[in-house]
Amino acid sequence: MFNTVTTIPRVLTVAGSDPSGGAGIEADLKVITANGCYGMTAITALTAQNTLGVGGIHHIPGPFLRSCLEAVLSDVGTDVFKTGMLGSEENILVVAEILQKYGITKTVIDPVMISTTGSKLLPESAVNAVREKLFPLALLLTPNIPEAIQLLPSHQPLNSLDGLISAAKALGEMGPKNILLKGGHLPFRRIEGGYVPAEKEEEKETMIDVFWDGNDFTLIESPYVNTKNTHGTGCSLASAIASNLARGMEVLEAVRAGCNYVSAGISSALMLGKGHGPINHLHSNYIMPFAPGRFVDYLLNHPSVRPIWHEYTHHPFTTQLGAGTLRKESFQHYLIQDYLFLIQFARANSLAGYKSASIPAISKTASIVQYVVAETALHLSYCNRFGLTQSQVEETEESLACTAYTRFVLDIGMSQDFFALQVAMAPCLLGYQEVALRLEKEGKKDSNIYWEWVESYSGKDYGEAVIKGREFLEGFAQDVGVKRIGELVAIFAKATKMERNFWGMGLECS
């Protein structure tokens, strides 16, 4: 017999038990399994609860909890240590002792204090122990708003986005390396230039979680879903993030993927129980390798795409453009080739219209063509400012990079379906905005003759086009099979390489 050795990422969850299956240890194990990891448990408390509330709590004694943790860690070990409901100061002290004894640094600390139904799950006397003993050992702390209020009793009210950001920073100063302040209790609506809390049900558009890494913050948005089925969201999110960390993701990447997972679990929740029902923990196991509405995120984070995407969006051509140090000859050459590319891009979209099977789809592609036509006019005007006449532009031969890219897109349009063509053209649409937003933040505006390019692709009009394009892709992605997804990833990856080579063409021109 062959002695085969296989490995799987390991996650140890230390939390209470929920007999109704929506939260606690029961939810943790579902989530960990659904996210491709091996789950282990140490139970801190038995609860009598369901979707209506918590009827009773039986705490596990500290010495027995220690025995459970020792049994797991001395034998199987763990890649990530996740905590949920600890229930008592004694158990908090045991967890802190074990983390230090085994030198465990990959920790997700979910400071569970209040259940979804409002039941207190941690006595007030134990809150200080969480702050003093667990905060310094946390790679990531994941409080919700009520928990943050308990942890920061003297902080300003958490009723605005600025308040959430300030609270995340304040929590970060107390020891954890990273903070994810979950904003599920404070829905927002979008306004020009920002967000305000939504006061009416019909105004609720988005939920915002604030991630703080000690130096900078990131806002992670999820669509608001009008539902009462949110039982176990905090447990599930912490377990999803822990699983992502165990699989090798960086912290912010793990958080984003975890938020996407839970968002899809809420939007696809099943009706179970009479109160706050559980989220759908197994949604992604039923259909696709990505959650509903997350096809684009799946493309961008796919192992075969991610390194190429970084090369494309962080290419030296773009960095020099943002800094204003790019040679004028390089930019002129790029402008000419980009104009020639737009001609073929319009042809490709016209072909997409021909291949469309419905009036709305035909109308959509026609509007894209009109947008490209308008962009070519603006492009020629921009070229003129760099000393290039229309005749000079149109008489120039296509570069090899331009020809290779445009013919690849046209070939996809001829040989494959409408959706494949849209995927082939997506790196251009998505990447230009990502590049421009990066340059807007990192670049040099003063005396930069290329700054108008940055403003064009980081601006509102182009942003709206990207939103529409993403929605278009997400709508089609739900109707294709799993095998087809692999083919589309390959198309997207190759088109991204072509975009990267297009920047290279600009730098290499003589």
Coordinates of C-alpha atoms in Angstrom, one line a residue:
M1 CA 0.0 0.0 0.0
F2 CA 1.1 3.5 -0.7
N3 CA 1.4 5.9 2.2
T4 CA -0.1 9.1 0.8
V5 CA 0.2 12.3 2.7
T6 CA -2.4 15.0 2.1
T7 CA -2.8 18.4 3.9
I8 CA -5.7 20.7 4.4
P9 CA -5.8 24.2 6.0
R10 CA -6.8 23.9 9.7
V11 CA -9.1 26.3 11.7
L12 CA -9.7 25.9 15.4
T13 CA -12.9 27.7 16.5
V14 CA -13.4 28.4 20.2
A15 CA -17.1 29.4 20.8
G16 CA -20.4 28.6 22.2
S17 CA -22.9 26.0 20.8
D18 CA -26.1 27.0 19.2
P19 CA -28.5 24.0 19.0
S20 CA -30.6 25.7 16.3
G21 CA -27.5 25.6 14.0
G22 CA -27.5 29.2 12.8
A23 CA -24.6 30.6 14.9
G24 CA -21.8 29.5 17.2
I25 CA -19.8 26.3 16.8
E26 CA -22.5 24.8 14.5
A27 CA -22.3 27.7 12.0
D28 CA -18.5 27.9 12.3
L29 CA -18.0 24.3 11.2
K30 CA -20.4 24.8 8.2
V31 CA -18.5 27.9 7.1
I32 CA -15.1 26.4 7.6
T33 CA -16.0 23.3 5.6
A34 CA -17.7 25.4 2.8
N35 CA -14.5 27.4 2.5
G36 CA -12.3 24.4 2.0
C37 CA -10.7 24.0 5.5
Y38 CA -10.7 21.4 8.3
G39 CA -12.6 22.6 11.3
M40 CA -11.9 21.8 15.0
T41 CA -13.7 23.1 18.0
A42 CA -13.4 23.9 21.7
I43 CA -16.9 24.7 23.1
T44 CA -17.0 27.4 25.7
A45 CA -20.7 27.3 26.6
L46 CA -23.9 25.3 25.8
T47 CA -26.8 27.6 25.0
A48 CA -30.6 26.9 24.8
Q49 CA -31.4 29.2 21.8
N50 CA -33.2 29.4 18.6
T51 CA -34.1 32.1 16.1
L52 CA -36.2 33.9 18.7
G53 CA -33.6 34.3 21.4
V54 CA -31.4 32.7 24.0
G55 CA -33.2 30.9 26.8
G56 CA -30.3 29.8 28.9
I57 CA -26.5 29.4 29.0
H58 CA -24.4 26.7 30.6
H59 CA -20.7 27.7 30.9
I60 CA -18.0 25.2 30.3
P61 CA -15.4 25.4 33.2
G62 CA -12.1 26.9 32.4
P63 CA -10.0 23.8 33.2
F64 CA -12.0 21.7 30.9
L65 CA -11.8 24.3 28.1
R66 CA -8.0 24.3 28.6
S67 CA -8.0 20.5 28.3
C68 CA -9.9 20.6 25.0
L69 CA -7.5 23.2 23.6
E70 CA -4.5 21.3 24.7
A71 CA -5.8 18.1 23.2
V72 CA -6.3 19.7 19.7
L73 CA -3.1 21.9 19.6
S74 CA -0.8 19.2 21.0
D75 CA -1.9 16.8 18.3
V76 CA -3.5 18.2 15.1
G77 CA -2.4 21.9 15.6
T78 CA -4.0 24.8 13.7
D79 CA -3.2 27.3 11.0
V80 CA -5.7 29.9 12.4
F81 CA -7.3 30.3 15.8
K82 CA -10.8 31.9 15.8
T83 CA -12.8 32.9 18.9
G84 CA -16.4 33.6 19.2
M85 CA -18.6 33.6 22.4
L86 CA -16.2 33.0 25.3
G87 CA -18.8 33.6 27.9
S88 CA -16.8 34.2 31.0
E89 CA -13.6 36.0 32.3
E90 CA -12.2 32.6 33.2
N91 CA -12.4 31.3 29.7
I92 CA -10.9 34.5 28.3
L93 CA -7.9 34.0 30.5
V94 CA -7.6 30.4 29.4
V95 CA -7.6 31.4 25.8
A96 CA -5.0 34.1 26.3
E97 CA -2.8 31.6 28.1
I98 CA -3.1 29.0 25.4
L99 CA -2.4 31.5 22.6
Q100 CA 0.8 32.6 24.3
K101 CA 1.9 29.1 25.2
Y102 CA 1.7 27.8 21.6
G103 CA 2.9 31.0 20.0
I104 CA -0.2 31.4 17.9
T105 CA -0.3 34.7 16.0
K106 CA -2.9 34.1 13.2
T107 CA -5.9 34.9 15.3
V108 CA -9.4 36.2 14.5
I109 CA -11.0 37.5 17.7
D110 CA -14.7 38.0 17.4
P111 CA -15.7 39.7 20.7
V112 CA -19.1 38.2 20.9
M113 CA -21.1 40.1 23.6
I114 CA -24.6 40.4 22.3
S115 CA -26.6 38.0 20.1
T116 CA -28.6 39.0 17.0
T117 CA -31.8 38.9 19.1
G118 CA -30.2 41.2 21.8
S119 CA -29.3 38.7 24.5
K120 CA -26.1 39.4 26.5
L121 CA -23.5 36.7 26.0
L122 CA -20.7 38.1 28.0
P123 CA -20.9 39.6 31.5
E124 CA -19.9 43.3 31.9
S125 CA -17.1 42.2 34.3
A126 CA -15.4 40.3 31.5
V127 CA -15.2 43.1 29.0
N128 CA -12.0 44.5 30.5
A129 CA -10.4 41.0 30.2
V130 CA -11.2 41.0 26.5
R131 CA -9.5 44.4 26.1
E132 CA -6.5 43.6 28.2
K133 CA -5.8 40.0 27.5
L134 CA -7.0 39.3 23.9
F135 CA -6.6 42.6 22.1
P136 CA -2.8 42.4 22.1
L137 CA -3.0 38.9 20.7
A138 CA -5.4 39.7 17.9
L139 CA -4.3 39.6 14.3
L140 CA -7.8 40.7 13.5
L141 CA -10.6 42.0 15.8
T142 CA -14.2 41.9 14.3
P143 CA -16.6 43.8 16.6
N144 CA -20.0 45.0 15.4
I145 CA -21.4 48.4 16.4
P146 CA -23.0 47.4 19.7
E147 CA -19.9 45.6 20.7
A148 CA -17.7 48.5 19.7
I149 CA -19.9 50.8 21.9
Q150 CA -19.3 48.5 24.8
L151 CA -15.5 48.3 24.2
L152 CA -15.3 52.1 23.7
P153 CA -17.8 53.5 26.3
S154 CA -16.5 57.1 26.1
H155 CA -16.3 57.2 22.3
Q156 CA -18.4 59.5 20.2
P157 CA -21.7 58.1 19.0
L158 CA -21.4 55.5 16.2
N159 CA -24.1 57.0 14.0
S160 CA -22.0 58.1 11.0
L161 CA -19.3 56.8 8.7
D162 CA -16.8 59.2 10.3
G163 CA -17.8 57.8 13.7
L164 CA -17.2 54.2 12.5
I165 CA -13.8 55.1 11.1
S166 CA -12.8 56.9 14.3
A167 CA -13.9 53.9 16.4
A168 CA -11.9 51.5 14.2
K169 CA -8.8 53.6 14.7
A170 CA -9.4 53.8 18.5
L171 CA -9.8 50.0 18.8
G172 CA -6.6 49.6 16.7
E173 CA -4.7 51.7 19.3
M174 CA -5.7 49.2 22.0
G175 CA -3.5 46.4 20.6
P176 CA -5.1 44.5 17.7
K177 CA -3.0 44.6 14.5
N178 CA -6.1 44.9 12.3
I179 CA -9.7 46.0 12.9
L180 CA -12.9 45.1 11.0
L181 CA -15.7 47.2 12.4
K182 CA -18.9 45.7 11.0
G183 CA -21.5 48.2 10.0
G184 CA -24.5 45.9 9.7
H185 CA -26.5 47.9 12.3
L186 CA -26.1 51.2 10.4
P187 CA -27.3 51.1 6.7
F188 CA -26.3 53.9 4.5
R189 CA -27.5 55.7 1.4
R190 CA -25.2 57.2 -1.2
I191 CA -25.0 60.9 -1.8
E192 CA -22.7 63.0 -4.0
G193 CA -19.2 62.6 -2.5
G194 CA -20.0 60.1 0.2
Y195 CA -22.6 58.3 2.4
V196 CA -25.2 59.3 5.0
P197 CA -27.1 57.0 7.4
A198 CA -30.4 55.9 5.9
E199 CA -33.4 56.9 8.0
K200 CA -36.1 55.2 6.1
E201 CA -36.4 51.6 4.9
E202 CA -36.6 52.7 1.2
E203 CA -33.4 54.7 1.5
K204 CA -31.2 51.8 2.7
E205 CA -28.8 51.0 -0.1
T206 CA -25.5 49.7 1.3
M207 CA -23.8 48.3 4.4
I208 CA -20.3 49.5 5.1
D209 CA -17.6 47.6 7.1
V210 CA -14.5 49.6 8.0
F211 CA -11.2 47.8 7.9
W212 CA -8.2 49.5 9.6
D213 CA -4.7 48.1 9.4
G214 CA -3.0 50.6 11.7
N215 CA -2.0 53.0 8.8
D216 CA -5.0 53.2 6.5
F217 CA -8.6 52.3 6.3
T218 CA -10.6 50.5 3.6
L219 CA -14.4 50.6 3.2
I220 CA -16.0 47.3 2.2
E221 CA -19.5 47.7 0.8
S222 CA -22.2 45.1 0.6
P223 CA -25.7 45.7 -0.8
Y224 CA -28.4 46.2 1.8
V225 CA -30.9 43.3 1.9
N226 CA -34.2 43.8 3.6
T227 CA -34.4 40.6 5.6
K228 CA -34.7 39.4 9.2
N229 CA -32.6 36.3 8.4
T230 CA -29.2 37.5 9.8
H231 CA -28.8 35.0 12.7
G232 CA -25.1 34.1 13.0
T233 CA -23.7 36.7 10.6
G234 CA -20.9 37.6 12.9
C235 CA -19.8 34.1 13.7
S236 CA -20.0 33.2 10.0
L237 CA -18.0 36.2 8.9
A238 CA -15.2 35.6 11.4
S239 CA -15.0 31.9 10.4
A240 CA -15.0 32.7 6.7
I241 CA -12.1 35.2 7.3
A242 CA -10.3 32.6 9.4
S243 CA -10.6 30.0 6.6
N244 CA -9.3 32.5 4.0
L245 CA -6.3 33.3 6.2
A246 CA -5.7 29.5 6.7
R247 CA -5.7 29.1 2.9
G248 CA -2.9 31.7 2.6
M249 CA -4.7 35.0 1.8
E250 CA -3.5 38.3 3.2
V251 CA -5.6 39.9 5.8
L252 CA -7.5 42.5 3.7
E253 CA -8.0 39.9 0.9
A254 CA -9.3 37.5 3.4
V255 CA -11.7 40.1 4.9
R256 CA -13.0 41.1 1.4
A257 CA -13.7 37.5 0.5
G258 CA -15.3 36.8 3.8
C259 CA -17.6 39.8 3.5
N260 CA -18.6 38.7 0.0
Y261 CA -19.4 35.2 1.3
V262 CA -21.6 36.5 4.1
S263 CA -23.3 39.0 1.8
A264 CA -24.3 36.2 -0.5
G265 CA -25.4 34.1 2.5
I266 CA -27.8 36.8 3.6
S267 CA -29.2 37.4 0.1
S268 CA -29.8 33.7 -0.4
A269 CA -31.0 32.9 3.1
L270 CA -33.7 30.2 3.6
M271 CA -36.8 30.7 5.7
L272 CA -36.1 28.8 8.9
G273 CA -37.7 29.4 12.3
K274 CA -40.1 32.1 13.5
G275 CA -37.6 34.8 14.3
H276 CA -34.2 35.9 12.9
G277 CA -33.4 32.9 10.6
P278 CA -29.9 31.8 9.7
I279 CA -28.0 32.9 6.7
N280 CA -27.3 30.3 3.9
H281 CA -23.9 29.0 4.9
L282 CA -23.6 26.6 1.9
H283 CA -24.7 28.9 -0.9
S284 CA -21.4 28.6 -2.9
N285 CA -21.4 24.8 -2.7
Y286 CA -24.7 24.6 -4.7
I287 CA -23.8 26.3 -7.9
M288 CA -20.8 28.4 -8.8
P289 CA -17.2 28.8 -7.4
F290 CA -18.2 32.4 -6.6
A291 CA -21.1 34.0 -4.8
P292 CA -24.0 35.6 -6.7
G293 CA -23.0 39.0 -8.0
R294 CA -19.3 38.3 -7.4
F295 CA -18.2 37.1 -10.9
V296 CA -15.9 40.1 -11.5
D297 CA -14.3 39.7 -8.1
Y298 CA -13.8 36.0 -8.9
L299 CA -12.1 36.9 -12.1
L300 CA -9.8 39.5 -10.6
N301 CA -8.7 37.3 -7.7
H302 CA -8.3 34.0 -9.7
P303 CA -4.8 32.6 -9.3
S304 CA -4.2 32.6 -13.1
V305 CA -5.3 36.3 -13.3
R306 CA -4.1 38.0 -10.2
P307 CA -0.4 38.3 -10.9
I308 CA -1.0 39.4 -14.5
W309 CA -3.6 41.9 -13.3
H310 CA -1.1 43.4 -10.9
E311 CA 1.5 43.7 -13.7
Y312 CA -1.1 45.4 -15.9
T313 CA -2.5 47.9 -13.3
H314 CA 1.0 48.7 -11.8
H315 CA 2.9 48.8 -15.0
P316 CA 5.9 51.2 -15.1
F317 CA 4.2 53.1 -18.0
T318 CA 1.2 54.0 -15.7
T319 CA 3.4 54.8 -12.7
Q320 CA 5.6 57.2 -14.8
L321 CA 2.4 58.7 -16.3
G322 CA 1.0 59.4 -12.8
A323 CA 4.3 60.9 -11.7
G324 CA 4.6 63.1 -14.8
T325 CA 7.9 61.6 -15.8
L326 CA 6.8 59.6 -18.8
R327 CA 8.6 60.5 -22.0
K328 CA 6.3 62.6 -24.2
E329 CA 7.2 60.4 -27.2
S330 CA 6.0 57.4 -25.3
F331 CA 2.7 59.0 -24.5
Q332 CA 2.2 60.2 -28.0
H333 CA 2.8 56.7 -29.4
Y334 CA 0.4 55.3 -26.8
L335 CA -2.3 57.9 -27.7
I336 CA -2.1 57.0 -31.4
Q337 CA -2.3 53.3 -30.8
D338 CA -5.1 53.8 -28.3
Y339 CA -7.1 55.6 -31.0
L340 CA -6.5 52.8 -33.4
F341 CA -7.5 50.4 -30.7
L342 CA -10.8 52.3 -30.2
I343 CA -11.7 51.8 -33.8
Q344 CA -11.4 48.0 -33.4
F345 CA -13.1 48.2 -30.0
A346 CA -16.1 49.8 -31.7
R347 CA -16.1 47.0 -34.3
A348 CA -16.1 44.4 -31.6
N349 CA -19.0 46.0 -29.9
S350 CA -20.9 46.2 -33.2
L351 CA -20.2 42.5 -33.6
A352 CA -21.6 42.0 -30.1
G353 CA -24.8 43.7 -31.1
Y354 CA -25.0 41.4 -34.1
K355 CA -24.7 38.4 -31.8
S356 CA -27.2 39.7 -29.3
A357 CA -30.5 37.8 -29.1
S358 CA -32.7 40.5 -27.5
I359 CA -33.6 44.2 -28.1
P360 CA -32.2 45.3 -24.7
A361 CA -28.9 43.6 -25.4
I362 CA -28.7 45.1 -28.9
S363 CA -29.6 48.5 -27.5
K364 CA -26.9 48.1 -24.8
T365 CA -24.1 47.4 -27.3
A366 CA -25.3 50.2 -29.6
S367 CA -25.0 52.6 -26.6
I368 CA -21.4 51.3 -26.0
V369 CA -20.6 52.0 -29.7
Q370 CA -21.9 55.5 -29.4
Y371 CA -19.8 56.0 -26.2
V372 CA -16.7 54.8 -28.1
V373 CA -17.5 57.2 -31.0
A374 CA -17.7 60.1 -28.6
E375 CA -14.5 59.0 -26.9
T376 CA -12.7 58.9 -30.3
A377 CA -13.6 62.5 -30.8
L378 CA -12.3 63.5 -27.4
H379 CA -9.3 61.4 -28.0
L380 CA -8.4 63.3 -31.2
S381 CA -8.9 66.5 -29.3
Y382 CA -6.5 65.3 -26.7
C383 CA -4.0 64.1 -29.3
N384 CA -4.1 67.6 -30.8
R385 CA -2.9 69.1 -27.5
F386 CA 0.1 66.9 -27.8
G387 CA 0.9 68.0 -31.3
L388 CA -0.8 65.2 -33.2
T389 CA -3.2 65.9 -36.1
Q390 CA -6.0 63.6 -37.0
S391 CA -4.3 62.7 -40.3
Q392 CA -1.1 61.8 -38.4
V393 CA -3.0 59.6 -36.1
E394 CA -5.1 57.8 -38.8
E395 CA -2.1 57.3 -41.1
T396 CA 0.0 55.6 -38.5
E397 CA 0.3 51.8 -38.7
E398 CA -0.9 49.7 -35.8
S399 CA 1.8 48.4 -33.5
L400 CA 2.1 44.7 -33.1
A401 CA 0.7 44.9 -29.5
C402 CA -2.3 46.8 -30.8
T403 CA -2.9 44.4 -33.7
A404 CA -2.5 41.3 -31.4
Y405 CA -4.9 42.6 -28.8
T406 CA -7.7 43.8 -31.2
R407 CA -7.5 40.7 -33.4
F408 CA -7.7 38.6 -30.3
V409 CA -10.9 40.4 -29.2
L410 CA -12.4 40.2 -32.7
D411 CA -11.5 36.5 -32.9
I412 CA -13.3 35.8 -29.7
G413 CA -16.3 37.7 -31.1
M414 CA -16.4 35.6 -34.2
S415 CA -15.7 32.2 -32.7
Q416 CA -17.5 32.5 -29.4
D417 CA -20.7 33.9 -27.8
F418 CA -21.7 37.4 -26.8
F419 CA -20.7 36.9 -23.1
A420 CA -17.2 35.7 -24.0
L421 CA -16.7 38.8 -26.1
Q422 CA -17.7 41.0 -23.2
V423 CA -15.3 39.2 -20.9
A424 CA -12.5 39.7 -23.5
M425 CA -13.2 43.5 -23.4
A426 CA -13.6 43.7 -19.7
P427 CA -9.9 44.2 -18.7
C428 CA -9.8 47.5 -20.6
L429 CA -13.0 48.8 -18.9
L430 CA -12.1 47.7 -15.4
G431 CA -8.4 48.2 -15.5
Y432 CA -8.3 51.8 -16.6
Q433 CA -10.4 52.9 -13.7
E434 CA -8.3 50.9 -11.2
V435 CA -5.1 52.5 -12.7
A436 CA -6.5 56.0 -12.6
L437 CA -7.8 55.7 -9.0
R438 CA -4.4 54.4 -7.9
L439 CA -2.6 57.3 -9.7
E440 CA -5.1 59.8 -8.3
K441 CA -4.0 58.7 -4.8
E442 CA -0.3 58.1 -5.4
G443 CA 0.6 60.4 -8.4
K444 CA 1.8 63.9 -8.7
K445 CA -0.8 66.4 -10.0
D446 CA 1.2 69.6 -10.1
S447 CA 2.9 70.3 -13.4
N448 CA 1.8 66.9 -14.7
I449 CA 0.9 67.2 -18.4
Y450 CA -0.8 63.8 -18.2
W451 CA -3.1 64.5 -15.3
E452 CA -6.1 65.0 -17.5
W453 CA -5.8 61.3 -18.4
V454 CA -5.9 60.4 -14.7
E455 CA -9.0 62.6 -14.1
S456 CA -10.8 61.2 -17.1
Y457 CA -10.6 57.6 -16.0
S458 CA -11.0 58.3 -12.2
G459 CA -14.0 60.6 -12.8
K460 CA -17.7 60.1 -12.2
D461 CA -18.7 59.5 -15.9
Y462 CA -16.2 56.7 -16.4
G463 CA -17.1 55.3 -12.9
E464 CA -20.7 55.0 -13.9
A465 CA -19.7 53.2 -17.1
V466 CA -17.7 50.7 -15.0
I467 CA -20.6 50.1 -12.7
K468 CA -22.9 49.4 -15.7
G469 CA -20.3 47.2 -17.2
R470 CA -19.9 45.2 -14.0
E471 CA -23.7 44.8 -13.7
F472 CA -23.8 43.6 -17.3
L473 CA -21.2 40.9 -16.6
E474 CA -22.8 39.8 -13.3
G475 CA -26.2 39.4 -15.0
F476 CA -24.8 37.0 -17.6
A477 CA -22.6 35.1 -15.2
Q478 CA -25.5 33.5 -13.4
D479 CA -26.7 31.7 -16.5
V480 CA -23.5 29.9 -17.5
G481 CA -22.2 26.5 -16.2
V482 CA -19.2 25.8 -14.0
K483 CA -17.2 24.4 -16.9
R484 CA -17.8 27.6 -18.9
I485 CA -16.5 29.7 -16.1
G486 CA -13.0 28.2 -16.6
E487 CA -13.0 29.1 -20.3
L488 CA -14.0 32.7 -19.4
V489 CA -11.3 33.0 -16.9
A490 CA -8.7 32.0 -19.6
I491 CA -10.1 34.6 -22.0
F492 CA -10.0 37.3 -19.3
A493 CA -6.4 36.3 -18.4
K494 CA -5.2 36.5 -22.0
A495 CA -6.9 39.8 -22.6
T496 CA -5.2 41.2 -19.4
K497 CA -1.9 40.1 -20.8
M498 CA -2.7 42.0 -24.0
E499 CA -3.5 45.1 -22.0
R500 CA -0.2 44.8 -20.1
N501 CA 1.7 44.4 -23.4
F502 CA -0.1 47.6 -24.7
W503 CA 1.5 49.6 -21.9
G504 CA 4.8 47.9 -22.7
M505 CA 4.4 49.0 -26.3
G506 CA 4.2 52.6 -25.2
L507 CA 7.4 52.4 -23.1
E508 CA 9.4 50.6 -25.7
C509 CA 8.7 52.9 -28.7
S510 CA 11.7 54.6 -30.2

